[in-house]
Short mmCIF file of C-alpha atoms in Angstrom, two decimals:
data_model
loop_
_atom_site.label_atom_id
_atom_site.label_comp_id
_atom_site.label_asym_id
_atom_site.label_seq_id
_atom_site.Cartn_x
_atom_site.Cartn_y
_atom_site.Cartn_z
CA MET A 1389 -47.08 37.02 -0.05
CA LEU A 1390 -44.91 36.82 -3.04
CA ILE A 1391 -46.44 35.26 -6.27
CA ALA A 1392 -43.77 32.60 -7.34
CA ARG A 1393 -43.52 29.65 -9.64
CA VAL A 1394 -41.84 26.43 -8.54
CA VAL A 1395 -39.04 25.94 -10.92
CA GLY A 1396 -37.19 23.38 -9.03
CA SER A 1397 -35.73 21.60 -5.89
CA ALA A 1398 -32.46 21.79 -3.71
CA VAL A 1399 -30.78 19.18 -1.90
CA SER A 1400 -28.70 19.81 1.06
CA THR A 1401 -27.44 17.00 3.32
CA ILE A 1402 -25.70 19.00 5.76
CA LYS A 1403 -28.07 21.33 7.11
CA ALA A 1404 -29.35 23.05 10.37
CA ASP A 1405 -31.19 20.45 12.62
CA LYS A 1406 -34.56 21.96 12.11
CA LEU A 1407 -34.24 22.01 8.52
CA SER A 1408 -34.04 18.23 8.36
CA ALA A 1409 -36.76 16.21 6.44
CA ARG A 1410 -37.95 19.51 4.80
CA LYS A 1411 -38.67 19.73 0.99
CA LEU A 1412 -36.74 22.76 -0.18
CA LEU A 1413 -37.96 24.10 -3.68
CA VAL A 1414 -36.48 26.77 -5.72
CA VAL A 1415 -38.98 29.20 -6.40
CA GLN A 1416 -38.96 32.44 -8.79
CA GLU A 1417 -41.24 35.12 -8.63
CA ALA A 1418 -43.89 35.60 -11.27
CA THR A 1419 -46.52 37.84 -12.46
CA VAL A 1420 -50.23 37.49 -12.03
CA ARG A 1421 -50.28 35.68 -15.25
CA ASN A 1422 -47.88 33.13 -14.30
CA GLU A 1423 -45.10 34.57 -16.28
CA LEU A 1424 -41.68 34.50 -14.72
CA LEU A 1425 -39.98 37.67 -13.57
CA ASP A 1426 -36.17 38.37 -14.25
CA ARG A 1427 -35.33 37.69 -10.46
CA THR A 1428 -32.87 35.66 -8.73
CA PRO A 1429 -34.49 32.13 -7.78
CA PHE A 1430 -34.42 31.34 -4.13
CA VAL A 1431 -35.37 28.33 -1.96
CA ALA A 1432 -38.32 28.15 0.15
CA VAL A 1433 -39.74 25.24 2.33
CA ASP A 1434 -42.70 23.65 1.03
CA ALA A 1435 -45.46 23.66 3.90
CA VAL A 1436 -48.35 22.52 1.41
CA GLY A 1437 -46.97 19.71 -1.00
CA ALA A 1438 -46.30 22.11 -3.91
CA GLY A 1439 -45.26 20.65 -7.15
CA GLU A 1440 -42.89 21.77 -9.91
CA GLY A 1441 -44.62 24.13 -12.06
CA GLU A 1442 -47.30 25.37 -9.92
CA LEU A 1443 -48.02 28.88 -9.18
CA VAL A 1444 -47.98 29.43 -5.31
CA LEU A 1445 -47.70 32.05 -2.46
CA VAL A 1446 -44.39 32.37 -0.59
CA ALA A 1447 -44.44 34.02 2.78
CA VAL A 1448 -40.89 35.92 3.38
CA GLY A 1449 -39.46 36.47 6.80
CA SER A 1450 -40.86 35.50 10.31
CA GLY A 1451 -44.56 34.84 8.52
CA GLY A 1452 -43.31 31.80 6.81
CA ARG A 1453 -42.60 30.07 10.18
CA PHE A 1454 -46.14 29.82 11.49
CA THR A 1455 -46.87 26.51 9.72
CA ALA A 1456 -46.60 23.02 11.40
CA LEU A 1457 -43.66 22.22 9.28
CA THR A 1458 -41.68 25.43 9.66
CA ASP A 1459 -42.26 26.36 13.26
CA GLN A 1460 -38.96 27.24 14.67
CA ALA A 1461 -37.05 26.28 11.52
CA PRO A 1462 -34.22 28.27 10.30
CA ALA A 1463 -35.93 29.20 7.24
CA ASP A 1464 -36.98 32.85 5.80
CA ALA A 1465 -39.35 31.67 3.10
CA THR A 1466 -42.11 29.25 3.02
CA ILE A 1467 -44.67 28.09 0.50
CA VAL A 1468 -47.81 28.63 2.41
CA GLY A 1469 -50.36 28.29 -0.71
CA ILE A 1470 -50.85 26.95 -4.02
CA LEU A 1471 -52.76 29.11 -6.30
CA ASP A 1472 -55.91 27.95 -8.03
CA SER A 1473 -56.56 31.35 -9.56
CA LEU A 1474 -55.88 35.02 -9.94
CA GLU A 1475 -58.24 37.85 -10.82
CA VAL A 1476 -57.03 41.25 -11.61
CA ASP A 1477 -59.21 44.31 -12.65
CA GLY A 1478 -61.95 41.77 -13.07
CA ILE A 1479 -60.15 39.75 -15.63
CA ASP A 1480 -59.06 36.07 -14.75
CA THR A 1481 -55.25 36.41 -15.03
CA PHE A 1482 -54.51 32.86 -13.89
CA ASN A 1483 -56.43 29.79 -13.51
CA LYS A 1484 -54.95 26.48 -12.66
CA SER A 1485 -57.09 23.92 -14.17
CA MET B 1163 -33.05 31.20 1.54
CA LEU B 1164 -30.85 32.55 -0.67
CA ILE B 1165 -28.50 30.65 -2.75
CA ALA B 1166 -24.82 32.18 -2.15
CA ARG B 1167 -21.21 31.01 -2.60
CA VAL B 1168 -18.93 31.38 0.28
CA VAL B 1169 -16.04 33.66 -0.91
CA GLY B 1170 -14.20 34.67 2.21
CA SER B 1171 -13.98 35.27 5.84
CA ALA B 1172 -14.13 38.15 8.11
CA VAL B 1173 -12.29 38.83 11.33
CA SER B 1174 -13.82 40.96 14.05
CA THR B 1175 -12.38 41.01 17.65
CA ILE B 1176 -14.58 43.67 19.07
CA LYS B 1177 -17.90 42.45 18.67
CA ALA B 1178 -21.28 41.93 20.47
CA ASP B 1179 -21.01 39.25 23.22
CA LYS B 1180 -23.17 36.83 21.31
CA LEU B 1181 -21.23 36.67 18.35
CA SER B 1182 -18.16 35.50 20.19
CA ALA B 1183 -16.43 32.13 18.93
CA ARG B 1184 -18.62 32.29 15.79
CA LYS B 1185 -17.27 31.75 12.53
CA LEU B 1186 -18.14 34.87 10.02
CA LEU B 1187 -17.85 34.19 6.50
CA VAL B 1188 -18.39 36.41 3.35
CA VAL B 1189 -21.00 35.09 1.02
CA GLN B 1190 -22.00 36.47 -2.24
CA GLU B 1191 -25.44 35.47 -4.05
CA ALA B 1192 -25.35 33.12 -6.98
CA THR B 1193 -27.56 31.70 -9.59
CA VAL B 1194 -28.78 28.09 -9.48
CA ARG B 1195 -25.71 27.51 -11.84
CA ASN B 1196 -23.29 28.61 -9.30
CA GLU B 1197 -22.27 31.63 -10.90
CA LEU B 1198 -21.75 34.91 -8.69
CA LEU B 1199 -24.05 37.52 -9.22
CA ASP B 1200 -23.32 41.07 -9.24
CA ARG B 1201 -24.25 41.79 -5.69
CA THR B 1202 -22.71 42.97 -2.72
CA PRO B 1203 -20.97 40.37 -0.51
CA PHE B 1204 -22.11 40.45 2.90
CA VAL B 1205 -21.31 38.52 6.31
CA ALA B 1206 -23.05 35.63 7.59
CA VAL B 1207 -22.67 33.48 10.51
CA ASP B 1208 -21.94 29.98 9.79
CA ALA B 1209 -23.97 27.21 11.39
CA VAL B 1210 -22.97 24.23 9.46
CA GLY B 1211 -19.25 24.07 9.00
CA ALA B 1212 -19.22 25.41 5.50
CA GLY B 1213 -15.96 25.98 3.66
CA GLU B 1214 -14.81 28.68 0.82
CA GLY B 1215 -16.19 28.04 -2.42
CA GLU B 1216 -19.01 25.95 -1.31
CA LEU B 1217 -22.43 26.93 -2.41
CA VAL B 1218 -24.80 27.22 0.51
CA LEU B 1219 -28.17 28.36 1.79
CA VAL B 1220 -28.40 31.64 3.62
CA ALA B 1221 -31.59 32.61 5.95
CA VAL B 1222 -31.86 36.20 6.32
CA GLY B 1223 -33.61 37.96 9.16
CA SER B 1224 -35.08 36.21 12.31
CA GLY B 1225 -35.15 32.78 10.56
CA GLY B 1226 -31.20 32.45 10.70
CA ARG B 1227 -31.39 32.57 14.51
CA PHE B 1228 -33.20 29.13 14.89
CA THR B 1229 -29.82 27.08 15.28
CA ALA B 1230 -27.94 26.23 18.12
CA LEU B 1231 -24.87 28.63 16.96
CA THR B 1232 -27.19 31.78 16.40
CA ASP B 1233 -29.64 31.42 19.05
CA GLN B 1234 -30.11 35.03 20.41
CA ALA B 1235 -27.18 36.15 18.37
CA PRO B 1236 -27.13 39.78 17.12
CA ALA B 1237 -26.94 38.41 13.55
CA ASP B 1238 -29.16 38.95 10.47
CA ALA B 1239 -27.81 36.01 8.01
CA THR B 1240 -26.92 32.46 8.94
CA ILE B 1241 -25.55 29.46 6.66
CA VAL B 1242 -28.03 27.05 7.18
CA GLY B 1243 -27.19 24.35 4.72
CA ILE B 1244 -24.59 23.19 2.26
CA LEU B 1245 -25.95 22.64 -1.07
CA ASP B 1246 -25.29 19.32 -2.76
CA SER B 1247 -27.30 19.79 -5.86
CA LEU B 1248 -29.83 22.06 -7.54
CA GLU B 1249 -32.42 21.02 -10.32
CA VAL B 1250 -34.22 23.57 -12.10
CA ASP B 1251 -36.85 22.46 -14.88
CA GLY B 1252 -35.79 19.03 -14.77
CA ILE B 1253 -32.03 19.74 -15.15
CA ASP B 1254 -29.41 19.48 -12.81
CA THR B 1255 -27.92 22.98 -12.71
CA PHE B 1256 -25.54 22.46 -10.05
CA ASN B 1257 -23.81 19.40 -8.47
CA LYS B 1258 -21.26 19.58 -5.64
CA SER B 1259 -19.31 16.36 -6.66
CA MET C 508 -24.45 41.45 8.46
CA LEU C 509 -23.73 44.31 5.93
CA ILE C 510 -20.18 45.44 5.63
CA ALA C 511 -20.33 49.23 6.03
CA ARG C 512 -18.34 52.29 7.01
CA VAL C 513 -18.84 54.64 9.89
CA VAL C 514 -19.15 58.25 7.93
CA GLY C 515 -20.48 60.19 10.70
CA SER C 516 -22.97 60.54 13.57
CA ALA C 517 -26.50 61.83 14.20
CA VAL C 518 -28.05 63.90 17.19
CA SER C 519 -31.92 63.56 18.02
CA THR C 520 -33.03 64.95 21.42
CA ILE C 521 -36.49 64.18 20.84
CA LYS C 522 -36.79 60.39 20.42
CA ALA C 523 -38.23 57.34 21.69
CA ASP C 524 -37.48 56.37 25.34
CA LYS C 525 -35.39 53.12 24.66
CA LEU C 526 -32.90 54.99 22.39
CA SER C 527 -32.02 57.50 25.11
CA ALA C 528 -28.16 57.73 25.68
CA ARG C 529 -27.39 55.57 22.61
CA LYS C 530 -24.79 56.42 20.11
CA LEU C 531 -26.26 56.89 16.80
CA LEU C 532 -23.83 56.68 13.91
CA VAL C 533 -24.26 57.29 10.23
CA VAL C 534 -22.97 54.36 8.29
CA GLN C 535 -22.81 53.57 4.57
CA GLU C 536 -22.50 50.23 2.88
CA ALA C 537 -18.89 49.53 1.71
CA THR C 538 -17.04 46.71 -0.44
CA VAL C 539 -14.85 44.11 0.88
CA ARG C 540 -11.98 46.54 -0.11
CA ASN C 541 -13.37 49.26 2.12
CA GLU C 542 -14.72 51.06 -0.79
CA LEU C 543 -17.85 53.07 -0.10
CA LEU C 544 -20.94 51.86 -2.30
CA ASP C 545 -23.26 54.28 -3.91
CA ARG C 546 -25.98 53.49 -1.36
CA THR C 547 -28.19 55.90 1.01
CA PRO C 548 -26.38 56.24 4.34
CA PHE C 549 -28.46 55.34 7.11
CA VAL C 550 -28.52 55.67 11.09
CA ALA C 551 -27.42 52.62 13.36
CA VAL C 552 -26.97 52.30 16.90
CA ASP C 553 -23.50 51.83 18.10
CA ALA C 554 -22.89 48.46 20.39
CA VAL C 555 -19.46 48.27 20.16
CA GLY C 556 -17.75 51.63 20.49
CA ALA C 557 -17.00 52.04 16.86
CA GLY C 558 -15.22 55.31 15.56
CA GLU C 559 -15.64 57.44 12.47
CA GLY C 560 -13.84 55.81 9.55
CA GLU C 561 -13.86 52.24 10.92
CA LEU C 562 -15.23 49.37 8.76
CA VAL C 563 -18.02 47.59 10.76
CA LEU C 564 -20.64 44.86 10.54
CA VAL C 565 -24.05 46.17 10.80
CA ALA C 566 -26.74 43.91 11.81
CA VAL C 567 -30.27 44.89 10.30
CA GLY C 568 -33.82 44.14 11.41
CA SER C 569 -34.39 42.00 14.66
CA GLY C 570 -31.02 40.70 14.98
CA GLY C 571 -29.43 43.95 15.86
CA ARG C 572 -31.48 44.15 19.29
CA PHE C 573 -29.67 41.06 20.76
CA THR C 574 -27.12 43.46 22.51
CA ALA C 575 -27.15 44.72 25.93
CA LEU C 576 -27.24 48.24 24.44
CA THR C 577 -30.19 47.64 21.92
CA ASP C 578 -32.44 45.01 23.90
CA GLN C 579 -35.98 46.37 23.45
CA ALA C 580 -34.76 49.46 21.57
CA PRO C 581 -36.78 50.62 18.64
CA ALA C 582 -33.94 50.49 16.31
CA ASP C 583 -33.66 48.34 13.12
CA ALA C 584 -29.96 48.38 12.47
CA THR C 585 -26.85 47.96 15.15
CA ILE C 586 -23.31 48.25 14.68
CA VAL C 587 -22.48 44.62 16.16
CA GLY C 588 -18.71 44.24 15.14
CA ILE C 589 -15.65 46.29 14.28
CA LEU C 590 -13.78 44.45 11.37
CA ASP C 591 -10.11 43.65 11.77
CA SER C 592 -9.89 42.13 8.49
CA LEU C 593 -11.34 40.49 5.46
CA GLU C 594 -10.15 37.90 3.09
CA VAL C 595 -11.87 36.96 -0.16
CA ASP C 596 -10.69 34.24 -2.47
CA GLY C 597 -7.40 33.92 -0.63
CA ILE C 598 -6.32 37.72 -0.76
CA ASP C 599 -6.48 40.07 1.99
CA THR C 600 -8.99 42.63 0.90
CA PHE C 601 -8.99 44.95 3.98
CA ASN C 602 -6.87 45.00 7.06
CA LYS C 603 -7.35 47.65 9.72
CA SER C 604 -4.07 47.92 10.89
CA MET D 1148 -46.84 50.95 5.56
CA LEU D 1149 -47.00 50.77 1.96
CA ILE D 1150 -49.52 52.90 0.20
CA ALA D 1151 -50.98 50.35 -2.40
CA ARG D 1152 -54.19 49.89 -4.52
CA VAL D 1153 -56.34 46.71 -4.35
CA VAL D 1154 -56.33 45.34 -7.87
CA GLY D 1155 -57.65 41.85 -7.63
CA SER D 1156 -58.02 38.80 -5.40
CA ALA D 1157 -56.51 35.43 -5.38
CA VAL D 1158 -57.94 31.98 -4.47
CA SER D 1159 -56.06 29.36 -3.00
CA THR D 1160 -57.47 26.00 -1.69
CA ILE D 1161 -54.44 24.12 -0.56
CA LYS D 1162 -53.01 26.46 1.91
CA ALA D 1163 -51.45 26.57 5.29
CA ASP D 1164 -54.06 26.14 8.19
CA LYS D 1165 -54.19 29.56 9.52
CA LEU D 1166 -54.71 31.06 6.15
CA SER D 1167 -58.06 29.29 5.91
CA ALA D 1168 -60.97 31.74 5.42
CA ARG D 1169 -58.66 34.57 5.00
CA LYS D 1170 -59.48 37.17 2.22
CA LEU D 1171 -56.49 36.96 -0.11
CA LEU D 1172 -56.06 40.16 -2.06
CA VAL D 1173 -53.63 41.28 -4.77
CA VAL D 1174 -52.29 44.69 -4.26
CA GLN D 1175 -49.98 46.89 -6.05
CA GLU D 1176 -47.91 49.79 -4.64
CA ALA D 1177 -49.07 53.14 -5.75
CA THR D 1178 -48.31 56.90 -5.30
CA VAL D 1179 -49.72 59.26 -3.02
CA ARG D 1180 -51.92 60.36 -5.93
CA ASN D 1181 -53.32 56.86 -6.39
CA GLU D 1182 -51.20 56.17 -9.43
CA LEU D 1183 -49.86 52.48 -9.72
CA LEU D 1184 -46.33 52.23 -9.75
CA ASP D 1185 -44.40 49.75 -11.99
CA ARG D 1186 -44.01 47.24 -9.13
CA THR D 1187 -44.90 43.62 -8.97
CA PRO D 1188 -48.28 42.89 -7.65
CA PHE D 1189 -48.35 40.89 -4.41
CA VAL D 1190 -50.95 39.11 -2.31
CA ALA D 1191 -51.89 40.60 1.09
CA VAL D 1192 -54.35 39.44 3.73
CA ASP D 1193 -57.26 41.71 4.09
CA ALA D 1194 -58.08 42.72 7.90
CA VAL D 1195 -60.24 45.56 7.44
CA GLY D 1196 -62.78 44.51 4.59
CA ALA D 1197 -61.11 46.33 1.60
CA GLY D 1198 -62.55 46.24 -1.59
CA GLU D 1199 -61.17 46.28 -5.33
CA GLY D 1200 -60.01 49.70 -6.43
CA GLU D 1201 -59.38 51.08 -2.70
CA LEU D 1202 -56.10 52.69 -1.80
CA VAL D 1203 -55.02 51.00 1.41
CA LEU D 1204 -52.25 50.71 4.01
CA VAL D 1205 -50.22 47.52 3.78
CA ALA D 1206 -47.96 46.42 6.68
CA VAL D 1207 -45.28 44.12 5.52
CA GLY D 1208 -43.56 41.72 7.71
CA SER D 1209 -44.18 40.53 11.42
CA GLY D 1210 -46.17 44.03 11.85
CA GLY D 1211 -49.02 42.63 9.71
CA ARG D 1212 -49.68 39.90 12.13
CA PHE D 1213 -50.95 42.23 15.03
CA THR D 1214 -54.53 41.83 13.94
CA ALA D 1215 -57.25 39.66 15.21
CA LEU D 1216 -57.47 37.95 11.75
CA THR D 1217 -53.64 37.59 11.08
CA ASP D 1218 -52.47 36.65 14.62
CA GLN D 1219 -49.92 33.64 14.16
CA ALA D 1220 -50.99 33.56 10.46
CA PRO D 1221 -48.29 32.57 7.92
CA ALA D 1222 -48.46 35.95 6.27
CA ASP D 1223 -46.00 38.72 5.54
CA ALA D 1224 -48.04 41.29 4.19
CA THR D 1225 -51.71 42.55 5.70
CA ILE D 1226 -54.04 45.41 4.72
CA VAL D 1227 -54.20 47.22 7.91
CA GLY D 1228 -56.12 50.30 6.79
CA ILE D 1229 -58.48 51.99 4.02
CA LEU D 1230 -57.26 55.20 2.94
CA ASP D 1231 -59.64 58.25 3.31
CA SER D 1232 -57.25 60.88 2.28
CA LEU D 1233 -53.36 61.84 1.71
CA GLU D 1234 -52.09 65.14 2.09
CA VAL D 1235 -48.61 65.99 0.89
CA ASP D 1236 -46.71 69.38 1.05
CA GLY D 1237 -50.23 70.98 2.12
CA ILE D 1238 -51.71 69.71 -1.10
CA ASP D 1239 -54.68 66.94 -0.87
CA THR D 1240 -53.26 64.50 -3.09
CA PHE D 1241 -55.80 61.74 -2.42
CA ASN D 1242 -59.45 61.85 -1.49
CA LYS D 1243 -61.64 58.84 -1.36
CA SER D 1244 -65.07 60.31 -1.88
CA MET E 1021 -32.75 53.59 10.85
CA LEU E 1022 -33.87 55.37 7.82
CA ILE E 1023 -33.10 59.16 7.39
CA ALA E 1024 -36.52 60.56 6.05
CA ARG E 1025 -38.50 63.60 5.81
CA VAL E 1026 -42.01 64.16 6.90
CA VAL E 1027 -43.77 65.11 3.84
CA GLY E 1028 -47.54 64.87 4.61
CA SER E 1029 -49.93 62.74 6.46
CA ALA E 1030 -52.51 60.31 5.98
CA VAL E 1031 -56.03 59.68 7.12
CA SER E 1032 -57.57 56.35 7.55
CA THR E 1033 -61.06 55.66 9.47
CA ILE E 1034 -61.30 51.97 8.95
CA LYS E 1035 -58.30 50.62 10.08
CA ALA E 1036 -56.93 47.82 12.32
CA ASP E 1037 -57.93 48.40 16.10
CA LYS E 1038 -54.58 48.68 17.33
CA LEU E 1039 -53.63 51.46 14.89
CA SER E 1040 -56.53 53.75 16.41
CA ALA E 1041 -55.76 57.25 17.52
CA ARG E 1042 -52.25 56.75 16.00
CA LYS E 1043 -51.05 59.82 13.97
CA LEU E 1044 -50.02 58.40 10.48
CA LEU E 1045 -47.62 60.59 8.60
CA VAL E 1046 -46.30 60.35 5.01
CA VAL E 1047 -42.49 60.23 4.88
CA GLN E 1048 -40.12 60.05 2.38
CA GLU E 1049 -36.22 59.04 2.48
CA ALA E 1050 -33.57 61.94 2.22
CA THR E 1051 -29.98 62.29 2.10
CA VAL E 1052 -27.94 63.41 4.93
CA ARG E 1053 -28.23 67.14 3.47
CA ASN E 1054 -31.84 66.95 4.00
CA GLU E 1055 -32.57 66.21 0.33
CA LEU E 1056 -35.42 64.27 -0.75
CA LEU E 1057 -34.62 61.06 -2.61
CA ASP E 1058 -36.48 59.43 -5.58
CA ARG E 1059 -38.01 56.88 -3.44
CA THR E 1060 -41.74 56.04 -3.01
CA PRO E 1061 -43.40 57.84 0.15
CA PHE E 1062 -44.64 55.62 2.54
CA VAL E 1063 -46.67 55.89 5.98
CA ALA E 1064 -45.11 55.66 9.43
CA VAL E 1065 -46.71 55.96 12.64
CA ASP E 1066 -45.32 58.86 14.80
CA ALA E 1067 -44.19 58.03 18.09
CA VAL E 1068 -42.40 61.34 18.93
CA GLY E 1069 -44.79 64.23 17.89
CA ALA E 1070 -43.14 65.10 14.64
CA GLY E 1071 -44.08 67.60 12.22
CA GLU E 1072 -44.28 68.18 8.47
CA GLY E 1073 -41.01 69.14 7.14
CA GLU E 1074 -38.77 67.68 9.67
CA LEU E 1075 -35.97 65.45 9.29
CA VAL E 1076 -36.68 62.06 11.13
CA LEU E 1077 -35.27 58.57 11.80
CA VAL E 1078 -37.93 55.88 10.73
CA ALA E 1079 -37.30 52.28 12.33
CA VAL E 1080 -38.83 49.73 9.91
CA GLY E 1081 -39.80 46.11 10.72
CA SER E 1082 -40.36 44.92 14.08
CA GLY E 1083 -37.89 47.52 15.68
CA GLY E 1084 -40.49 50.28 15.15
CA ARG E 1085 -42.82 48.51 17.60
CA PHE E 1086 -40.49 49.00 20.65
CA THR E 1087 -42.30 52.32 21.96
CA ALA E 1088 -45.41 53.01 23.95
CA LEU E 1089 -47.40 54.31 21.01
CA THR E 1090 -46.58 51.17 18.68
CA ASP E 1091 -46.41 48.12 21.12
CA GLN E 1092 -48.49 45.47 19.32
CA ALA E 1093 -49.42 47.64 16.42
CA PRO E 1094 -49.95 46.38 13.22
CA ALA E 1095 -47.42 48.73 11.70
CA ASP E 1096 -43.78 48.21 9.87
CA ALA E 1097 -42.57 51.79 10.11
CA THR E 1098 -42.20 54.31 13.08
CA ILE E 1099 -40.58 57.56 13.30
CA VAL E 1100 -38.61 57.06 16.44
CA GLY E 1101 -36.57 60.34 16.41
CA ILE E 1102 -36.69 64.11 15.32
CA LEU E 1103 -33.22 64.87 13.78
CA ASP E 1104 -31.29 67.83 15.48
CA SER E 1105 -28.24 67.47 13.38
CA LEU E 1106 -26.05 65.06 11.23
CA GLU E 1107 -22.37 65.31 10.73
CA VAL E 1108 -20.55 63.36 7.94
CA ASP E 1109 -16.91 63.33 7.31
CA GLY E 1110 -16.36 66.15 10.00
CA ILE E 1111 -19.05 68.52 8.11
CA ASP E 1112 -22.19 69.45 9.50
CA THR E 1113 -24.42 68.16 6.74
CA PHE E 1114 -27.67 69.15 8.47
CA ASN E 1115 -28.72 71.54 11.14
CA LYS E 1116 -32.31 71.70 12.42
CA SER E 1117 -32.15 75.55 13.72
#
């Protein structure tokens, strides 16, 4: 899963049926230190109640559809987890609290 | 989903059966401010009645086939929503009206 | 779908069963003006009777398998349409005839 | 499959149901000589009991879900093997022991 | 499918069940002239009995699992054909014999 930060939200009234009532968040890839990478932001369906500013895990492709909220949804990216912490090489690179 | 702008359309008479009578639009990735990115335009099936110039959400891969119009279609990109607005870091970066 | 030009063909005698008797064409991504892009050519299964030099639509990933010729085939790219014309920003950027 | 090194781990309490009790590891792509590449680390589900510092095979996309631990999981990357050795051009480029 | 050259092999004792007894080869993308490209080598399951040095077709993603050897395997890349020849713009760019 991609490590990404929730940076915003999207509103779309006219959309495919199975996306109705889904929360669409704007996410941008980030480093293990929660620094934004110079990548194009994209839109993911929120399956876990994530909020802006949180560091999350985004499953892209078919994997993101194995949640109750995204089953059979025409989506290619889903927020599947809110990160509490990341550890790399024995160092805590990110800690939410 | 990718944020993209509809920049044109494609006509293909000889095509796979399940693409018949589908509207094929040319899309190009864009920023949250509706600025075109320097990416190669590609063709997406329109599942929501999008028009040229509109900022849309494009689902790539298998996700794009979970609409009535693209079910079982040999397509890898579908326009699944028309964007009304985008908000990033508390700022409205895009507003359709 | 990617916009690509058919630039050649591939011959493979020893191949997975379900690729037997499939026409394998070499394609290279192109602009909406039918100019080749500096991308690595790859091989796609032809599902529409495309010929060399033609500008085509290539469906990558699982989408390309929703044709009679590629159903259940171990392929990741299929030519699903021959382009007649492309229009971008109100201008005809490509016209086959 | 990608050749990657396990460089850390991730903790996520609030996550999609089918990711519960799965070990989430941070991986980074590597060369056949076990040198880290300058690529963004990402998170993979561990299906084989991999440990930090090990060179592993990561299956991305739907392929990674064909293990007992990842079946139907909303994941897009799975560690599916621990590498013992790699040989390229007749030379042992990596040997675990 | 990607055009790639088999450059080596991988050994993994601890791996997902359905990868057991599968030949894992190291491949690297190549041009239509069988020149290696500056891309990171990766590992593919061999479904056709390919040997080192051969130019092959690699199906990535779900497509690679439509062979007897890779059905239901946690793999994201499969060698699905051994190339005999490639022709581009009327010129034989590669000929195996």
